PDB file of C-alpha atoms in Angstrom:
ATOM      1  CA  LEU A 223     -17.400 -63.682  54.606  1.00 37.00           C
ATOM      2  CA  ARG A 224     -20.204 -61.319  53.675  1.00 38.00           C
ATOM      3  CA  SER A 225     -19.984 -62.436  50.053  1.00 38.00           C
ATOM      4  CA  ILE A 226     -20.424 -66.097  50.921  1.00 38.00           C
ATOM      5  CA  ALA A 227     -23.823 -67.606  51.698  1.00 43.00           C
ATOM      6  CA  VAL A 228     -22.630 -70.123  54.308  1.00 44.00           C
ATOM      7  CA  PRO A 229     -22.606 -67.899  57.395  1.00 45.00           C
ATOM      8  CA  ALA A 230     -26.100 -66.491  56.663  1.00 46.00           C
ATOM      9  CA  ALA A 231     -27.392 -70.035  56.059  1.00 45.00           C
ATOM     10  CA  ALA A 232     -25.851 -71.234  59.297  1.00 44.00           C
ATOM     11  CA  SER A 233     -27.375 -68.273  61.122  1.00 45.00           C
ATOM     12  CA  THR A 234     -30.807 -69.394  59.973  1.00 42.00           C
ATOM     13  CA  LEU A 235     -30.032 -72.950  61.069  1.00 42.00           C
ATOM     14  CA  SER A 236     -29.182 -71.745  64.560  1.00 41.00           C
ATOM     15  CA  ASP A 237     -32.837 -71.008  65.185  1.00 41.00           C
ATOM     16  CA  SER A 238     -34.009 -74.483  64.192  1.00 40.00           C
ATOM     17  CA  VAL A 239     -34.491 -77.302  66.656  1.00 40.00           C
ATOM     18  CA  LEU A 240     -35.576 -80.675  65.372  1.00 41.00           C
ATOM     19  CA  ASP A 241     -38.238 -82.649  67.224  1.00 46.00           C
ATOM     20  CA  THR A 242     -37.059 -85.358  69.571  1.00 46.00           C
ATOM     21  CA  VAL A 243     -38.249 -88.931  69.460  1.00 49.00           C
ATOM     22  CA  PRO A 244     -41.514 -89.195  71.432  1.00 45.00           C
ATOM     23  CA  GLY A 245     -41.118 -90.927  74.755  1.00 45.00           C
ATOM     24  CA  GLN A 246     -37.310 -90.993  74.661  1.00 51.00           C
ATOM     25  CA  ILE A 247     -36.463 -87.869  76.600  1.00 59.00           C
ATOM     26  CA  ASP A 248     -38.096 -86.037  79.449  1.00 62.00           C
ATOM     27  CA  LEU A 249     -37.020 -82.394  79.288  1.00 61.00           C
ATOM     28  CA  GLN A 250     -38.484 -81.864  82.747  1.00 69.00           C
ATOM     29  CA  LYS A 251     -36.037 -84.331  84.219  1.00 79.00           C
ATOM     30  CA  PRO A 252     -32.587 -83.652  82.730  1.00 86.00           C
ATOM     31  CA  VAL A 253     -29.564 -85.656  83.811  1.00 90.00           C
ATOM     32  CA  THR A 254     -27.941 -83.734  86.649  1.00 90.00           C
ATOM     33  CA  SER A 255     -25.289 -86.311  87.628  1.00 93.00           C
ATOM     34  CA  LEU A 256     -21.905 -85.454  86.142  1.00 95.00           C
ATOM     35  CA  GLU A 257     -20.782 -89.068  86.489  1.00 95.00           C
ATOM     36  CA  GLN A 258     -23.831 -90.275  84.574  1.00 95.00           C
ATOM     37  CA  LEU A 259     -23.170 -87.716  81.876  1.00 96.00           C
ATOM     38  CA  PHE A 260     -19.563 -88.940  81.508  1.00 97.00           C
ATOM     39  CA  VAL A 261     -20.740 -92.542  81.254  1.00 96.00           C
ATOM     40  CA  GLN A 262     -23.150 -91.499  78.468  1.00 96.00           C
ATOM     41  CA  ALA A 263     -20.423 -89.421  76.761  1.00 97.00           C
ATOM     42  CA  ALA A 264     -18.037 -92.419  76.751  1.00 97.00           C
ATOM     43  CA  GLY A 265     -20.803 -94.528  75.202  1.00 97.00           C
ATOM     44  CA  CYS A 266     -21.443 -91.903  72.478  1.00 98.00           C
ATOM     45  CA  ASP A 267     -17.770 -91.502  71.562  1.00 97.00           C
ATOM     46  CA  ASN A 268     -17.578 -94.243  68.908  1.00 97.00           C
ATOM     47  CA  PHE A 269     -20.938 -93.305  67.453  1.00 98.00           C
ATOM     48  CA  LEU A 270     -19.813 -89.701  67.024  1.00 98.00           C
ATOM     49  CA  ARG A 271     -16.515 -90.805  65.519  1.00 98.00           C
ATOM     50  CA  LYS A 272     -18.310 -92.855  62.875  1.00 98.00           C
ATOM     51  CA  LYS A 273     -20.480 -89.830  62.036  1.00 98.00           C
ATOM     52  CA  VAL A 274     -17.560 -87.438  61.588  1.00 98.00           C
ATOM     53  CA  GLN A 275     -15.782 -90.030  59.440  1.00 98.00           C
ATOM     54  CA  GLU A 276     -18.878 -90.301  57.252  1.00 98.00           C
ATOM     55  CA  TRP A 277     -19.219 -86.501  56.892  1.00 98.00           C
ATOM     56  CA  ALA A 278     -15.516 -85.979  56.276  1.00 98.00           C
ATOM     57  CA  TYR A 279     -15.643 -88.568  53.489  1.00 98.00           C
ATOM     58  CA  ARG A 280     -18.701 -87.037  51.841  1.00 97.00           C
ATOM     59  CA  CYS A 281     -17.574 -83.432  52.231  1.00 97.00           C
ATOM     60  CA  ASP A 282     -13.819 -83.806  51.687  1.00 96.00           C
ATOM     61  CA  GLY A 283     -12.911 -82.935  55.251  1.00 97.00           C
ATOM     62  CA  MET A 284      -9.626 -83.384  57.053  1.00 96.00           C
ATOM     63  CA  PHE A 285      -8.438 -84.497  60.487  1.00 95.00           C
ATOM     64  CA  LEU A 286      -5.314 -83.668  62.410  1.00 91.00           C
ATOM     65  CA  ARG A 287      -2.530 -86.253  62.438  1.00 89.00           C
ATOM     66  CA  ARG A 288      -1.035 -87.495  65.660  1.00 83.00           C
ATOM     67  CA  HIS A 289       2.578 -86.417  66.054  1.00 68.00           C
ATOM     68  CA  MET A 290       4.601 -89.475  66.975  1.00 48.00           C
ATOM     69  CA  ASP A 291       8.027 -87.796  67.101  1.00 43.00           C
ATOM     70  CA  PRO A 292       9.058 -87.956  70.797  1.00 37.00           C
ATOM     71  CA  ASN A 293      11.255 -84.908  70.279  1.00 39.00           C
ATOM     72  CA  ARG A 294       8.122 -82.813  69.616  1.00 40.00           C
ATOM     73  CA  LEU A 295       5.884 -84.136  72.353  1.00 33.00           C
ATOM     74  CA  GLU A 296       6.415 -81.133  74.584  1.00 35.00           C
ATOM     75  CA  SER A 297       5.434 -78.704  71.845  1.00 35.00           C
ATOM     76  CA  SER A 298       2.707 -80.712  70.182  1.00 36.00           C
ATOM     77  CA  HIS A 299      -0.870 -81.074  71.399  1.00 39.00           C
ATOM     78  CA  SER A 300      -3.892 -82.825  69.952  1.00 42.00           C
ATOM     79  CA  LEU A 301      -6.760 -81.217  68.103  1.00 45.00           C
ATOM     80  CA  LYS A 302      -8.883 -81.850  71.151  1.00 47.00           C
ATOM     81  CA  ASP A 303      -7.253 -80.418  74.230  1.00 50.00           C
ATOM     82  CA  GLU A 304      -9.034 -82.123  77.085  1.00 51.00           C
ATOM     83  CA  ASP A 305      -8.950 -78.922  79.166  1.00 54.00           C
ATOM     84  CA  SER A 306     -10.330 -76.698  76.414  1.00 54.00           C
ATOM     85  CA  ASP A 307     -13.727 -75.888  74.972  1.00 58.00           C
ATOM     86  CA  VAL A 308     -12.183 -75.319  71.509  1.00 51.00           C
ATOM     87  CA  MET A 309     -10.789 -78.183  69.473  1.00 50.00           C
ATOM     88  CA  SER A 310      -7.690 -76.642  67.992  1.00 45.00           C
ATOM     89  CA  PRO A 311      -4.393 -77.785  66.526  1.00 40.00           C
ATOM     90  CA  GLN A 312      -2.087 -76.704  69.298  1.00 39.00           C
ATOM     91  CA  ILE A 313       1.242 -77.074  67.527  1.00 39.00           C
ATOM     92  CA  VAL A 314       4.166 -74.705  67.183  1.00 39.00           C
ATOM     93  CA  ARG A 315       4.338 -75.221  63.426  1.00 45.00           C
ATOM     94  CA  THR A 316       1.239 -75.209  61.258  1.00 49.00           C
ATOM     95  CA  PRO A 317      -0.412 -78.465  60.102  1.00 50.00           C
ATOM     96  CA  SER A 318       0.569 -77.777  56.492  1.00 50.00           C
ATOM     97  CA  GLU A 319       4.205 -77.269  57.452  1.00 49.00           C
ATOM     98  CA  THR A 320       4.344 -80.578  59.343  1.00 47.00           C
ATOM     99  CA  GLY A 321       2.154 -82.666  57.008  1.00 63.00           C
ATOM    100  CA  GLY A 322      -0.148 -82.846  59.969  1.00 84.00           C
ATOM    101  CA  LEU A 323      -3.483 -83.101  58.144  1.00 91.00           C
ATOM    102  CA  ILE A 324      -5.145 -86.251  56.851  1.00 94.00           C
ATOM    103  CA  ARG A 325      -7.645 -85.934  54.013  1.00 95.00           C
ATOM    104  CA  TRP A 326     -10.131 -88.636  55.018  1.00 97.00           C
ATOM    105  CA  LYS A 327     -11.623 -89.412  51.594  1.00 96.00           C
ATOM    106  CA  GLU A 328      -8.210 -89.916  50.072  1.00 95.00           C
ATOM    107  CA  ALA A 329      -7.109 -92.137  52.964  1.00 95.00           C
ATOM    108  CA  VAL A 330     -10.218 -94.317  52.670  1.00 96.00           C
ATOM    109  CA  ASP A 331     -10.315 -94.537  48.873  1.00 96.00           C
ATOM    110  CA  GLU A 332      -6.645 -95.414  48.605  1.00 94.00           C
ATOM    111  CA  ARG A 333      -6.815 -97.723  51.637  1.00 93.00           C
ATOM    112  CA  LEU A 334      -4.107 -95.852  53.461  1.00 94.00           C
ATOM    113  CA  HIS A 335      -4.566 -97.764  56.713  1.00 93.00           C
ATOM    114  CA  GLU A 336      -1.591 -96.164  58.397  1.00 92.00           C
ATOM    115  CA  GLU A 337      -3.030 -92.738  57.626  1.00 92.00           C
ATOM    116  CA  MET A 338      -6.451 -93.666  58.984  1.00 94.00           C
ATOM    117  CA  ALA A 339      -4.881 -95.073  62.143  1.00 94.00           C
ATOM    118  CA  ALA A 340      -2.860 -91.866  62.626  1.00 93.00           C
ATOM    119  CA  VAL A 341      -5.828 -89.520  63.121  1.00 94.00           C
ATOM    120  CA  GLU A 342      -5.929 -87.602  66.366  1.00 91.00           C
ATOM    121  CA  TRP A 343      -9.569 -88.052  67.361  1.00 94.00           C
ATOM    122  CA  GLY A 344     -11.268 -85.813  69.858  1.00 93.00           C
ATOM    123  CA  ARG A 345     -11.109 -86.801  73.488  1.00 93.00           C
ATOM    124  CA  LEU A 346     -13.721 -86.462  76.186  1.00 96.00           C
ATOM    125  CA  LYS A 347     -13.576 -83.209  78.112  1.00 95.00           C
ATOM    126  CA  SER A 348     -11.605 -83.651  81.298  1.00 95.00           C
ATOM    127  CA  ARG A 349     -13.546 -83.899  84.536  1.00 94.00           C
ATOM    128  CA  ASN A 350     -11.692 -80.902  85.986  1.00 94.00           C
ATOM    129  CA  ARG A 351     -12.627 -78.723  83.020  1.00 94.00           C
ATOM    130  CA  ALA A 352     -16.212 -80.011  83.063  1.00 95.00           C
ATOM    131  CA  MET A 353     -16.625 -79.141  86.742  1.00 95.00           C
ATOM    132  CA  GLU A 354     -14.987 -75.767  86.209  1.00 94.00           C
ATOM    133  CA  LYS A 355     -17.270 -74.921  83.297  1.00 93.00           C
ATOM    134  CA  CYS A 356     -20.295 -76.182  85.188  1.00 94.00           C
ATOM    135  CA  MET A 357     -19.595 -73.831  88.098  1.00 94.00           C
ATOM    136  CA  ARG A 358     -18.330 -70.808  86.139  1.00 92.00           C
ATOM    137  CA  SER A 359     -20.888 -70.845  83.272  1.00 92.00           C
ATOM    138  CA  TYR A 360     -23.906 -72.891  84.344  1.00 93.00           C
ATOM    139  CA  SER A 361     -24.400 -72.126  88.046  1.00 93.00           C
ATOM    140  CA  GLY A 362     -23.538 -75.687  89.035  1.00 94.00           C
ATOM    141  CA  ASP A 363     -26.014 -77.370  86.633  1.00 94.00           C
ATOM    142  CA  PRO A 364     -24.245 -80.281  84.817  1.00 93.00           C
ATOM    143  CA  SER A 365     -27.227 -80.901  82.551  1.00 93.00           C
ATOM    144  CA  LEU A 366     -26.219 -77.811  80.550  1.00 94.00           C
ATOM    145  CA  LEU A 367     -22.883 -79.312  79.501  1.00 95.00           C
ATOM    146  CA  LEU A 368     -23.265 -80.202  75.805  1.00 95.00           C
ATOM    147  CA  ASP A 369     -19.659 -80.919  74.838  1.00 95.00           C
ATOM    148  CA  LEU A 370     -18.361 -83.722  77.008  1.00 97.00           C
ATOM    149  CA  CYS A 371     -18.129 -85.858  73.857  1.00 97.00           C
ATOM    150  CA  ARG A 372     -16.878 -83.882  70.875  1.00 96.00           C
ATOM    151  CA  ASN A 373     -14.936 -84.036  67.646  1.00 96.00           C
ATOM    152  CA  SER A 374     -14.004 -81.730  64.788  1.00 93.00           C
ATOM    153  CA  ILE A 375     -13.529 -81.664  61.028  1.00 96.00           C
ATOM    154  CA  ILE A 376     -11.204 -79.254  59.165  1.00 95.00           C
ATOM    155  CA  PHE A 377     -12.128 -77.866  55.728  1.00 96.00           C
ATOM    156  CA  HIS A 378     -10.248 -75.903  53.059  1.00 94.00           C
ATOM    157  CA  ASP A 379     -13.106 -73.470  52.472  1.00 93.00           C
ATOM    158  CA  LEU A 380     -16.637 -72.442  53.378  1.00 95.00           C
ATOM    159  CA  ASP A 381     -18.127 -74.587  50.608  1.00 96.00           C
ATOM    160  CA  GLY A 382     -16.923 -77.646  52.467  1.00 97.00           C
ATOM    161  CA  ILE A 383     -18.451 -76.442  55.703  1.00 97.00           C
ATOM    162  CA  ALA A 384     -21.752 -75.669  53.894  1.00 96.00           C
ATOM    163  CA  HIS A 385     -21.810 -79.156  52.366  1.00 97.00           C
ATOM    164  CA  CYS A 386     -21.161 -80.686  55.780  1.00 98.00           C
ATOM    165  CA  ILE A 387     -23.920 -78.631  57.446  1.00 97.00           C
ATOM    166  CA  GLN A 388     -26.346 -79.939  54.880  1.00 97.00           C
ATOM    167  CA  ALA A 389     -25.164 -83.498  55.452  1.00 97.00           C
ATOM    168  CA  ILE A 390     -25.695 -83.126  59.170  1.00 98.00           C
ATOM    169  CA  ARG A 391     -29.122 -81.549  58.734  1.00 96.00           C
ATOM    170  CA  SER A 392     -30.263 -84.366  56.467  1.00 97.00           C
ATOM    171  CA  ASP A 393     -29.041 -87.186  58.703  1.00 97.00           C
ATOM    172  CA  PRO A 394     -32.173 -89.014  59.931  1.00 96.00           C
ATOM    173  CA  GLU A 395     -30.326 -90.371  62.957  1.00 97.00           C
ATOM    174  CA  LEU A 396     -29.688 -86.946  64.444  1.00 97.00           C
ATOM    175  CA  ARG A 397     -31.764 -84.601  66.571  1.00 96.00           C
ATOM    176  CA  ILE A 398     -30.142 -81.190  66.398  1.00 96.00           C
ATOM    177  CA  VAL A 399     -30.190 -79.240  69.641  1.00 95.00           C
ATOM    178  CA  ARG A 400     -28.141 -76.135  68.817  1.00 95.00           C
ATOM    179  CA  ILE A 401     -26.038 -74.586  66.061  1.00 95.00           C
ATOM    180  CA  LYS A 402     -23.561 -71.890  67.061  1.00 93.00           C
ATOM    181  CA  ASN A 403     -22.202 -70.125  63.989  1.00 93.00           C
ATOM    182  CA  ARG A 404     -19.021 -68.200  64.784  1.00 90.00           C
ATOM    183  CA  LEU A 405     -18.393 -67.605  61.077  1.00 91.00           C
ATOM    184  CA  THR A 406     -21.306 -65.272  60.502  1.00 89.00           C
ATOM    185  CA  PRO A 407     -20.363 -61.562  60.175  1.00 86.00           C
ATOM    186  CA  SER A 408     -22.738 -60.793  63.049  1.00 87.00           C
ATOM    187  CA  TRP A 409     -20.669 -62.916  65.446  1.00 83.00           C
ATOM    188  CA  SER A 410     -18.259 -60.802  67.472  1.00 79.00           C
ATOM    189  CA  SER A 411     -14.951 -62.647  67.493  1.00 76.00           C
ATOM    190  CA  ALA A 412     -14.047 -60.612  70.566  1.00 74.00           C
ATOM    191  CA  SER A 413     -16.412 -62.905  72.489  1.00 69.00           C
ATOM    192  CA  SER A 414     -14.392 -65.977  71.509  1.00 68.00           C
ATOM    193  CA  GLY A 415     -10.831 -64.650  71.647  1.00 69.00           C
ATOM    194  CA  GLY A 416     -10.749 -64.290  67.860  1.00 74.00           C
ATOM    195  CA  TYR A 417     -11.655 -67.917  67.285  1.00 78.00           C
ATOM    196  CA  ARG A 418     -14.271 -68.816  64.657  1.00 86.00           C
ATOM    197  CA  ASP A 419     -16.026 -72.053  63.664  1.00 91.00           C
ATOM    198  CA  VAL A 420     -19.450 -73.637  63.292  1.00 95.00           C
ATOM    199  CA  CYS A 421     -20.359 -75.666  66.368  1.00 95.00           C
ATOM    200  CA  ILE A 422     -23.296 -78.122  66.176  1.00 97.00           C
ATOM    201  CA  ASN A 423     -24.763 -79.977  69.161  1.00 97.00           C
ATOM    202  CA  PHE A 424     -27.061 -82.929  68.584  1.00 97.00           C
ATOM    203  CA  ARG A 425     -28.270 -86.297  69.879  1.00 96.00           C
ATOM    204  CA  ILE A 426     -27.650 -89.547  67.988  1.00 97.00           C
ATOM    205  CA  VAL A 427     -30.821 -91.647  67.961  1.00 95.00           C
ATOM    206  CA  THR A 428     -30.307 -95.144  66.555  1.00 95.00           C
ATOM    207  CA  LYS A 429     -31.339 -98.644  67.562  1.00 95.00           C
ATOM    208  CA  GLU A 430     -27.938 -99.090  69.194  1.00 96.00           C
ATOM    209  CA  THR A 431     -27.977 -95.857  71.147  1.00 95.00           C
ATOM    210  CA  LEU A 432     -31.522 -96.564  72.297  1.00 93.00           C
ATOM    211  CA  GLU A 433     -30.490-100.007  73.505  1.00 93.00           C
ATOM    212  CA  LEU A 434     -27.556 -98.467  75.406  1.00 94.00           C
ATOM    213  CA  GLY A 435     -29.727 -95.716  76.872  1.00 92.00           C
ATOM    214  CA  ILE A 436     -27.489 -92.940  75.504  1.00 94.00           C
ATOM    215  CA  GLU A 437     -29.800 -91.476  72.885  1.00 94.00           C
ATOM    216  CA  THR A 438     -30.561 -88.501  75.124  1.00 93.00           C
ATOM    217  CA  HIS A 439     -26.931 -87.456  75.438  1.00 95.00           C
ATOM    218  CA  VAL A 440     -25.927 -84.320  73.512  1.00 96.00           C
ATOM    219  CA  VAL A 441     -22.594 -84.412  71.621  1.00 98.00           C
ATOM    220  CA  GLU A 442     -20.721 -81.748  69.677  1.00 97.00           C
ATOM    221  CA  VAL A 443     -18.971 -81.392  66.334  1.00 97.00           C
ATOM    222  CA  GLN A 444     -16.957 -78.339  65.358  1.00 94.00           C
ATOM    223  CA  LEU A 445     -16.497 -77.466  61.697  1.00 96.00           C
ATOM    224  CA  LEU A 446     -13.228 -75.570  61.339  1.00 92.00           C
ATOM    225  CA  LEU A 447     -11.660 -73.691  58.430  1.00 93.00           C
ATOM    226  CA  LEU A 448      -8.091 -74.604  57.579  1.00 90.00           C
ATOM    227  CA  CYS A 449      -6.978 -70.989  57.902  1.00 83.00           C
ATOM    228  CA  TYR A 450      -7.944 -71.031  61.565  1.00 81.00           C
ATOM    229  CA  ALA A 451      -6.273 -74.388  62.055  1.00 77.00           C
ATOM    230  CA  GLU A 452      -3.115 -72.838  60.613  1.00 71.00           C
ATOM    231  CA  LEU A 453      -3.355 -69.833  62.924  1.00 65.00           C
ATOM    232  CA  LYS A 454      -4.050 -71.864  66.079  1.00 61.00           C
ATOM    233  CA  SER A 455      -0.472 -72.288  67.275  1.00 48.00           C
ATOM    234  CA  TYR A 456       0.320 -73.409  70.789  1.00 47.00           C
ATOM    235  CA  VAL A 457       0.922 -69.798  71.790  1.00 45.00           C
ATOM    236  CA  GLY A 458      -2.382 -68.812  70.154  1.00 51.00           C
ATOM    237  CA  HIS A 459      -4.223 -71.403  72.128  1.00 53.00           C
ATOM    238  CA  ARG A 460      -2.616 -70.235  75.366  1.00 56.00           C
ATOM    239  CA  ASN A 461      -3.884 -66.747  74.522  1.00 56.00           C
ATOM    240  CA  TYR A 462      -7.419 -68.194  74.066  1.00 54.00           C
ATOM    241  CA  VAL A 463      -7.257 -69.917  77.435  1.00 57.00           C
ATOM    242  CA  SER A 464      -6.019 -66.689  79.062  1.00 54.00           C
ATOM    243  CA  PHE A 465      -8.922 -64.824  77.378  1.00 51.00           C
ATOM    244  CA  ARG A 466     -11.415 -67.409  78.701  1.00 57.00           C
ATOM    245  CA  TYR A 467     -10.388 -66.794  82.312  1.00 52.00           C
ATOM    246  CA  HIS A 468     -10.648 -62.985  82.162  1.00 50.00           C
TER     247      HIS A 468
END
């Protein structure tokens, strides 16, 4: 990774915070009701999904396919485990082995409606996990939860992630709150159980979100390399969860 400019660029991005829309958010009065945060997260879900679809199309990103085979339900899990902070393909076999990845641009351009309908979109964080994280990590302050509504995009290489970062940065409807770059050489993978990605938190500020009163809610997108998606087996994810609790 040292020979590739993406991690260094993302490290620089992590220090940048875009200005918020004047009059739309009072940082002195954050939302401290977990129920209110979940209502906002549910309202943001479709808006975030449209954004990740747009970025995946522009940057040749991929999504995980739902596994419909009932014989594999016990060993197959979605990209977004509702009780996990990390969106990971929790499957015994790798996505490439199962044909479990959907290249979004190809599906849209060729009008592969069954493919588009088969995407496993991110789910809202479970209430149990949200309360647990709130107490364990944030001293009981729900306002610090930035990933109730989240999604992810998988890329073949760092160039794809770099392109997507630029697309996100240039989106006029976003207000970036935080960029966590787990791909930079300076990031210690020991602190994340060996897992690496680029995690971006932001608010979506549009006429629609303003009308719904959800423009202050912070959502999350994780940009994930295919090699990590391949490595994130069900057993691997269980190891991550075990690491998180110790």
